[in-house]
Amino acid sequence: MSEVYRSYTPAEKRKRAWLILRDVKQAAADAVDPKIERQIDRIDAAAAERGQREAVALFRQDEKAKAALAAARAAERAARGKDRAAARDARAEAEKRARATEKALRRAGL
């Protein structure tokens, strides 16, 4: 598998699958059209560029969520009395957000 994270749109997935099928059929007939391979390469390049932007955004969100969690834990430790319950709730929400961003990274394969 490639090291590049690609994010295909549904239309790109369909078009790419159709092009690959045509390429395989033409390869069997020993008459491959180079335009098909160029189209596949263009789709892959667009998906790789989109994937790069999405990966950067996911990592940025993950870092923000971890920083918010650290701040919430510090606020919970410093809180007293009634403020402690609110700080505990804020920490729980920050933990949920951190877990969600980690899950998104895993699903993306990053």
Coordinates of C-alpha atoms in Angstrom, one line a residue:
M1 CA 0.0 0.0 0.0
S2 CA 1.2 3.5 -0.7
E3 CA 2.4 5.9 1.9
V4 CA 0.3 8.7 0.5
Y5 CA -3.1 9.3 2.1
R6 CA -5.7 9.9 -0.6
S7 CA -9.2 11.1 -0.1
Y8 CA -11.4 10.3 -3.1
T9 CA -14.8 11.7 -3.7
P10 CA -17.6 9.2 -4.5
A11 CA -17.6 10.4 -8.1
E12 CA -13.8 9.9 -8.3
K13 CA -14.1 6.4 -6.9
R14 CA -16.7 5.5 -9.6
K15 CA -14.7 7.1 -12.4
R16 CA -11.4 5.5 -11.3
A17 CA -13.0 2.1 -11.0
W18 CA -14.5 2.4 -14.5
L19 CA -11.2 3.6 -15.9
I20 CA -9.3 0.7 -14.3
L21 CA -11.8 -1.8 -15.7
R22 CA -11.3 -0.3 -19.2
D23 CA -7.6 -0.4 -18.7
V24 CA -7.6 -4.0 -17.7
K25 CA -9.8 -4.9 -20.7
Q26 CA -7.5 -3.0 -23.1
A27 CA -4.5 -4.7 -21.5
A28 CA -6.0 -8.1 -22.2
A29 CA -6.5 -7.0 -25.8
D30 CA -3.0 -5.6 -25.9
A31 CA -4.2 -2.2 -27.0
V32 CA -3.8 0.1 -23.9
D33 CA -4.8 3.8 -24.4
P34 CA -2.4 6.1 -22.5
K35 CA -5.2 8.6 -22.0
I36 CA -6.8 6.3 -19.5
E37 CA -3.7 6.0 -17.4
R38 CA -3.3 9.8 -17.5
Q39 CA -6.9 10.2 -16.3
I40 CA -6.2 7.8 -13.4
D41 CA -3.0 9.7 -12.5
R42 CA -5.0 13.0 -12.5
I43 CA -7.6 11.6 -10.2
D44 CA -4.9 10.1 -7.9
A45 CA -3.1 13.4 -7.8
A46 CA -6.2 15.3 -6.9
A47 CA -7.1 12.8 -4.2
A48 CA -3.5 12.9 -2.8
E49 CA -3.7 16.7 -2.6
R50 CA -7.0 16.6 -0.9
G51 CA -5.8 13.9 1.4
Q52 CA -2.8 15.9 2.4
R53 CA -5.0 18.9 3.3
E54 CA -7.4 16.7 5.3
A55 CA -4.5 15.0 7.1
V56 CA -3.0 18.3 8.2
A57 CA -6.5 19.5 9.4
L58 CA -7.0 16.3 11.3
F59 CA -3.6 16.5 13.0
R60 CA -4.3 20.2 13.9
Q61 CA -7.7 19.3 15.4
D62 CA -6.1 16.5 17.4
E63 CA -3.4 18.8 18.8
K64 CA -6.1 21.4 19.8
A65 CA -8.2 18.7 21.4
K66 CA -5.2 17.5 23.4
A67 CA -4.3 21.0 24.5
A68 CA -7.9 21.7 25.6
L69 CA -7.9 18.4 27.6
A70 CA -4.7 19.4 29.3
A71 CA -6.2 22.8 30.2
A72 CA -9.4 21.2 31.4
R73 CA -7.5 18.8 33.7
A74 CA -5.5 21.7 35.1
A75 CA -8.7 23.7 35.7
E76 CA -10.3 20.7 37.4
R77 CA -7.3 20.3 39.8
A78 CA -7.4 24.0 40.6
A79 CA -11.2 24.2 41.2
R80 CA -12.8 24.1 44.6
G81 CA -16.3 23.6 45.7
K82 CA -19.1 24.1 43.2
D83 CA -16.7 25.1 40.5
R84 CA -15.1 21.6 40.7
A85 CA -18.3 19.9 39.4
A86 CA -18.4 22.3 36.4
A87 CA -14.7 21.7 35.8
R88 CA -15.2 17.9 35.9
D89 CA -17.9 18.2 33.3
A90 CA -15.7 20.3 31.1
R91 CA -12.9 17.8 31.5
A92 CA -15.2 15.0 30.5
E93 CA -16.3 16.9 27.3
A94 CA -12.6 17.6 26.5
E95 CA -11.9 13.8 26.9
K96 CA -14.7 13.0 24.5
R97 CA -13.4 15.4 21.9
A98 CA -9.9 14.0 22.2
R99 CA -11.1 10.5 21.8
A100 CA -13.2 11.5 18.8
T101 CA -10.2 13.1 17.0
E102 CA -8.0 10.1 17.7
K103 CA -10.7 7.9 16.3
A104 CA -10.9 10.1 13.2
L105 CA -7.2 9.7 12.7
R106 CA -7.3 6.0 13.1
R107 CA -10.2 5.7 10.6
A108 CA -8.3 7.8 8.1
G109 CA -5.3 5.4 8.5
L110 CA -3.0 8.1 9.8

